[in-house]
Amino acid sequence: MRLDPIFKPEAVAVVGASRTEGKLGYTVLRNIKEGFKGRIYPVNPKADEILGLKCYSSIEEIPDRIDLAVILVPHSSVIDAIRSCAKKGARGFVVISGGFREAGREDLEKELVNEVRKAGGRLIGPNCQGINNPHMGLCASWPFIGKPGPIAIISQSGTIGAYMEMNCEFLGISKFVALGNKADVDEIDLLEYLADDQDTKVVSLYIEGTKNGRRFMDAVEKCSRRKPVVILKGGITEAGRESIKSHTGTLAGRDEVYDAAFRKAGAIRASNLEEFLDFTIALSFYGPRKIEEVVVITSSGGCGILASDAIETRGMRLMRLDGKVEKLREEMPDFVVLRNPLDLTGSAYAELYDKAMEIIGDADAYLLIFGDPIPGAFDVVRKHKEKNIFVSYLGGGDVEKEEVEKFRNAGFPVFPTPERAVNAMYAVRSYWRMLNKG
Amino acid sequence: MRLDPIFKPEAVAVVGASRTEGKLGYTVLRNIKEGFKGRIYPVNPKADEILGLKCYSSIEEIPDRIDLAVILVPHSSVIDAIRSCAKKGARGFVVISGGFREAGREDLEKELVNEVRKAGGRLIGPNCQGINNPHMGLCASWPFIGKPGPIAIISQSGTIGAYMEMNCEFLGISKFVALGNKADVDEIDLLEYLADDQDTKVVSLYIEGTKNGRRFMDAVEKCSRRKPVVILKGGITEAGRESIKSHTGTLAGRDEVYDAAFRKAGAIRASNLEEFLDFTIALSFYGPRKIEEVVVITSSGGCGILASDAIETRGMRLMRLDGKVEKLREEMPDFVVLRNPLDLTGSAYAELYDKAMEIIGDADAYLLIFGDPIPGAFDVVRKHKEKNIFVSYLGGGDVEKEEVEKFRNAGFPVFPTPERAVNAMYAVRSYWRMLNKG
């Protein structure tokens, strides 16, 4: 694969490495050094050594072949750097430096792409927040995110990408790519690459527009058949589209067109940043699941009602407990309200959730709502891990934060409100339905 | 006011106080003792002293007049307790004990109400999570919430009420009432009371249904003219209404009816728990504001686009910066994108937000998006506190958490995504429009 030199290099040059803490040339080198097991060549004419690594005064001095060049020098020096790195064998280029199309220098950007093509290489950027592949320990980006896992994030916005990385790290990241100006590699190339990537189980994509709508939708469709593609699209309004023009210069089409196309292509579309995160987390953890009937077990009657509303609104149903009520009546304390949602009331304790699931048994999905500080919640969920359990843990106090932390450390998602848990469930169900529609 | 003995007592009896940590009779006594400056009389036949307070073996033994009785004894003893407390002068009754209508004992509940009426008193509950008035240091509920402030929370669900209290405490609470079975005092009485309450600047109400729709809507309308009433209504679907029957036995009408009535009455309606919280926080902090044109200043182009989309979707506009662009061009660094959203890019630092607001000056509202860890963010916002600033601080890392904590400690709301900040702005604008529609 022609993107392998970018994501799976054996040797990396950091052109524009810096000794000054706070500068990107320092941060990126430090983040690569943190996890990367291959060879690292910092290039800086003024330094002999940075962060304990021998530093080279020019690319020419690098004594061995390189695969990937991460470039942070001023825009006027980028093309020379590409040329020199290509001579050293580099076929992967990540240009973090700005000063190209976004600054009115289309000419320089064209020249840059030509140089990369001449070398037979591929380019991420320019004007981007870099890439990350935790499976290789290669964080050529910021902040440092080290935990490998199933989630690939492609983002036209560095900040949105970093936000996703940080909040998904507890499940682990397979790839992160900040698209920047996408002068060469774009979302289409990446969807094609990630569709085949064994480490990636879900692709999460923030875009503002695409140059080739038809090819993009084909790529989404092909990738979606193998793994869920969650999309957040910026510029759904006229105001948003106006803002896009100055952000990445992309011309974004009308939203209705995108919406129909996304649906046809099988993408799971998020309508805001929070949903983007929730959908990504849910699809990564649960994968596709057939969910028509849900069992809700709650310590809060009110939250059970909010969950019931959300379940029906999202096209699912509460499972009938008819055959189980007798047994529940025998085994549960008197204060439990014997229906679905099963209301354990404020007197709830962890063992009651356990017992209820033992009795009720199989269900398409469980929603467990911990509305009060309930110690042991995590142990119960872990015990029933073969069941399809979604968890909402209402927070605010220290006990709750501590218990939620236990879930998070074990890589188990917790949603802060019943409605967000049901929304996550809906994404999981939508992907199953997409796969099984014909 | 006949509810004053409940919210502003000079002396409180806690009937069913307990020595056992973990029991409600202990927790409630401890929480009252934590802040209440008046006289406290724990009643427990088996204890001489609890938490350093002299304990009385019977209500009759209490040596002085009481105003409020907080009752936690088993249901069969509640009516006797009411009668004895009434003889001691109590006119306020908060019955936390369950075992009444929700357990099929309508008869007992009727008797309870009769006893309260005979005494000329008013009753909160039974089967509820108590009340809190931080302005009196009177937390006859749990968890302990001590900070006085402008937010009144009335909730048919103890858990939802407690969730709101915990997450609104940084702004301060004026009153909290868990309605429970609302055998006597209901949401109508409380809306009437809180409309006149000087400590309360916003009323936040979670309900599942109401016995008298017309009177309820009148109360909402009257209260809304003085202060915003934020409502979350459980049971908007058939599934939700079925769940309500077993939660509080309330018959809930169809949602369309409620929705039209809420609008007419001027309520600010939230559609889920998270929005309930955001709207309450926003209206408490900002009050009504005329917001048509918004200035967005962001460190993230992508977040600026999401904000633009949200602003247009919610019926507002981006303010044109025409007259200010020249000055901005002179004063801001080259990397800043000179339009609205003003994109300070990843190179943003706190002083740029400051300078931009100095130059742009008055606006209906500012949305400041801190997409990266930006130290000093809080200081800039504080400096421009006379402006109508909404803040979104994208989180995930430790630096962000620390900066967000600074805002929170100063009682300044921070929204976790641009869309949630815009949604909060929308609530503030909706209330202004409601007040100024005719």
PDB file of C-alpha atoms in Angstrom, chain A residues 154-254:
ATOM      1  CA  ILE A 154      -9.812  11.350  10.112  1.00  0.00           C
ATOM      2  CA  SER A 155     -10.436  15.022  10.589  1.00  0.00           C
ATOM      3  CA  GLN A 156     -10.421  18.130   8.485  1.00  0.00           C
ATOM      4  CA  SER A 157      -9.993  19.976  11.768  1.00  0.00           C
ATOM      5  CA  GLY A 158      -6.979  19.285  13.956  1.00  0.00           C
ATOM      6  CA  THR A 159      -8.822  20.380  17.081  1.00  0.00           C
ATOM      7  CA  ILE A 160     -11.842  18.187  16.459  1.00  0.00           C
ATOM      8  CA  GLY A 161      -9.527  15.280  15.694  1.00  0.00           C
ATOM      9  CA  ALA A 162      -7.535  15.837  18.874  1.00  0.00           C
ATOM     10  CA  TYR A 163     -10.747  16.121  20.895  1.00  0.00           C
ATOM     11  CA  MET A 164     -11.862  12.771  19.524  1.00  0.00           C
ATOM     12  CA  GLU A 165      -8.473  11.161  20.149  1.00  0.00           C
ATOM     13  CA  MET A 166      -8.402  12.340  23.744  1.00  0.00           C
ATOM     14  CA  ASN A 167     -11.930  11.226  24.518  1.00  0.00           C
ATOM     15  CA  CYS A 168     -11.628   7.892  22.685  1.00  0.00           C
ATOM     16  CA  GLU A 169      -8.192   6.974  24.031  1.00  0.00           C
ATOM     17  CA  PHE A 170      -9.691   4.785  26.774  1.00  0.00           C
ATOM     18  CA  LEU A 171     -10.814   2.436  23.983  1.00  0.00           C
ATOM     19  CA  GLY A 172      -7.646   2.917  21.941  1.00  0.00           C
ATOM     20  CA  ILE A 173      -6.785   4.542  18.634  1.00  0.00           C
ATOM     21  CA  SER A 174      -5.737   2.791  15.420  1.00  0.00           C
ATOM     22  CA  LYS A 175      -4.951   5.844  13.282  1.00  0.00           C
ATOM     23  CA  PHE A 176      -5.343   9.582  13.450  1.00  0.00           C
ATOM     24  CA  VAL A 177      -5.001  11.813  10.415  1.00  0.00           C
ATOM     25  CA  ALA A 178      -5.441  15.566  10.340  1.00  0.00           C
ATOM     26  CA  LEU A 179      -6.246  16.240   6.698  1.00  0.00           C
ATOM     27  CA  GLY A 180      -5.096  19.857   6.595  1.00  0.00           C
ATOM     28  CA  ASN A 181      -5.178  21.227   3.043  1.00  0.00           C
ATOM     29  CA  LYS A 182      -5.356  17.642   1.665  1.00  0.00           C
ATOM     30  CA  ALA A 183      -3.228  18.636  -1.310  1.00  0.00           C
ATOM     31  CA  ASP A 184      -2.597  14.944  -2.044  1.00  0.00           C
ATOM     32  CA  VAL A 185      -4.046  12.341   0.354  1.00  0.00           C
ATOM     33  CA  ASP A 186      -7.694  13.023   1.114  1.00  0.00           C
ATOM     34  CA  GLU A 187     -10.591  11.332   2.877  1.00  0.00           C
ATOM     35  CA  ILE A 188     -11.187   9.064  -0.114  1.00  0.00           C
ATOM     36  CA  ASP A 189      -7.652   7.622  -0.053  1.00  0.00           C
ATOM     37  CA  LEU A 190      -7.901   7.152   3.684  1.00  0.00           C
ATOM     38  CA  LEU A 191     -11.284   5.429   3.589  1.00  0.00           C
ATOM     39  CA  GLU A 192      -9.871   3.003   1.015  1.00  0.00           C
ATOM     40  CA  TYR A 193      -6.763   2.407   3.103  1.00  0.00           C
ATOM     41  CA  LEU A 194      -8.628   2.006   6.395  1.00  0.00           C
ATOM     42  CA  ALA A 195     -11.204  -0.360   4.897  1.00  0.00           C
ATOM     43  CA  ASP A 196      -8.338  -2.881   4.576  1.00  0.00           C
ATOM     44  CA  ASP A 197      -6.570  -1.932   7.799  1.00  0.00           C
ATOM     45  CA  GLN A 198      -6.752  -4.850  10.246  1.00  0.00           C
ATOM     46  CA  ASP A 199      -6.199  -2.604  13.272  1.00  0.00           C
ATOM     47  CA  THR A 200      -9.184  -0.396  12.475  1.00  0.00           C
ATOM     48  CA  LYS A 201     -12.687  -1.470  13.533  1.00  0.00           C
ATOM     49  CA  VAL A 202     -14.457   1.878  13.157  1.00  0.00           C
ATOM     50  CA  VAL A 203     -13.716   4.954  11.063  1.00  0.00           C
ATOM     51  CA  SER A 204     -14.678   8.323  12.415  1.00  0.00           C
ATOM     52  CA  LEU A 205     -14.628  11.150   9.899  1.00  0.00           C
ATOM     53  CA  TYR A 206     -15.071  14.889  10.303  1.00  0.00           C
ATOM     54  CA  ILE A 207     -15.287  16.622   6.935  1.00  0.00           C
ATOM     55  CA  GLU A 208     -16.350  19.965   5.598  1.00  0.00           C
ATOM     56  CA  GLY A 209     -16.554  19.048   1.942  1.00  0.00           C
ATOM     57  CA  THR A 210     -15.102  16.745  -0.662  1.00  0.00           C
ATOM     58  CA  LYS A 211     -13.746  17.366  -4.147  1.00  0.00           C
ATOM     59  CA  ASN A 212     -15.306  14.337  -5.753  1.00  0.00           C
ATOM     60  CA  GLY A 213     -18.708  13.531  -4.296  1.00  0.00           C
ATOM     61  CA  ARG A 214     -19.284  10.350  -6.232  1.00  0.00           C
ATOM     62  CA  ARG A 215     -15.894   8.780  -5.475  1.00  0.00           C
ATOM     63  CA  PHE A 216     -16.241   9.820  -1.857  1.00  0.00           C
ATOM     64  CA  MET A 217     -19.610   8.132  -1.510  1.00  0.00           C
ATOM     65  CA  ASP A 218     -18.277   4.987  -3.195  1.00  0.00           C
ATOM     66  CA  ALA A 219     -15.434   4.908  -0.706  1.00  0.00           C
ATOM     67  CA  VAL A 220     -17.832   5.406   2.209  1.00  0.00           C
ATOM     68  CA  GLU A 221     -20.053   2.617   0.914  1.00  0.00           C
ATOM     69  CA  LYS A 222     -17.208   0.152   0.440  1.00  0.00           C
ATOM     70  CA  CYS A 223     -15.720   0.903   3.841  1.00  0.00           C
ATOM     71  CA  SER A 224     -19.128   0.777   5.556  1.00  0.00           C
ATOM     72  CA  ARG A 225     -19.672  -2.793   4.404  1.00  0.00           C
ATOM     73  CA  ARG A 226     -16.612  -3.849   6.408  1.00  0.00           C
ATOM     74  CA  LYS A 227     -16.688  -1.473   9.359  1.00  0.00           C
ATOM     75  CA  PRO A 228     -18.852   1.413  10.530  1.00  0.00           C
ATOM     76  CA  VAL A 229     -18.084   4.871   9.172  1.00  0.00           C
ATOM     77  CA  VAL A 230     -19.287   7.631  11.505  1.00  0.00           C
ATOM     78  CA  ILE A 231     -19.461  11.028   9.841  1.00  0.00           C
ATOM     79  CA  LEU A 232     -19.791  14.536  11.213  1.00  0.00           C
ATOM     80  CA  LYS A 233     -20.254  17.038   8.418  1.00  0.00           C
ATOM     81  CA  GLY A 234     -19.526  20.716   9.042  1.00  0.00           C
ATOM     82  CA  GLY A 235     -21.334  23.307   6.947  1.00  0.00           C
ATOM     83  CA  ILE A 236     -24.903  22.096   7.030  1.00  0.00           C
ATOM     84  CA  THR A 237     -26.176  25.694   6.896  1.00  0.00           C
ATOM     85  CA  GLU A 238     -25.400  28.668   4.690  1.00  0.00           C
ATOM     86  CA  ALA A 239     -23.520  30.287   7.602  1.00  0.00           C
ATOM     87  CA  GLY A 240     -21.499  27.126   8.098  1.00  0.00           C
ATOM     88  CA  ARG A 241     -20.653  26.896   4.415  1.00  0.00           C
ATOM     89  CA  GLU A 242     -19.504  30.514   4.371  1.00  0.00           C
ATOM     90  CA  SER A 243     -17.186  29.708   7.287  1.00  0.00           C
ATOM     91  CA  ILE A 244     -15.791  26.704   5.471  1.00  0.00           C
ATOM     92  CA  LYS A 245     -14.625  28.822   2.563  1.00  0.00           C
ATOM     93  CA  SER A 246     -12.125  30.546   4.800  1.00  0.00           C
ATOM     94  CA  HIS A 247     -11.231  27.489   6.844  1.00  0.00           C
ATOM     95  CA  THR A 248     -10.178  25.032   4.181  1.00  0.00           C
ATOM     96  CA  GLY A 249     -11.334  26.641   0.955  1.00  0.00           C
ATOM     97  CA  THR A 250     -13.592  23.673   0.256  1.00  0.00           C
ATOM     98  CA  LEU A 251     -16.823  24.266  -1.592  1.00  0.00           C
ATOM     99  CA  ALA A 252     -19.484  22.429   0.342  1.00  0.00           C
ATOM    100  CA  GLY A 253     -22.697  21.360  -1.331  1.00  0.00           C
ATOM    101  CA  ARG A 254     -26.171  21.595   0.093  1.00  0.00           C
TER     102      ARG A 254
END
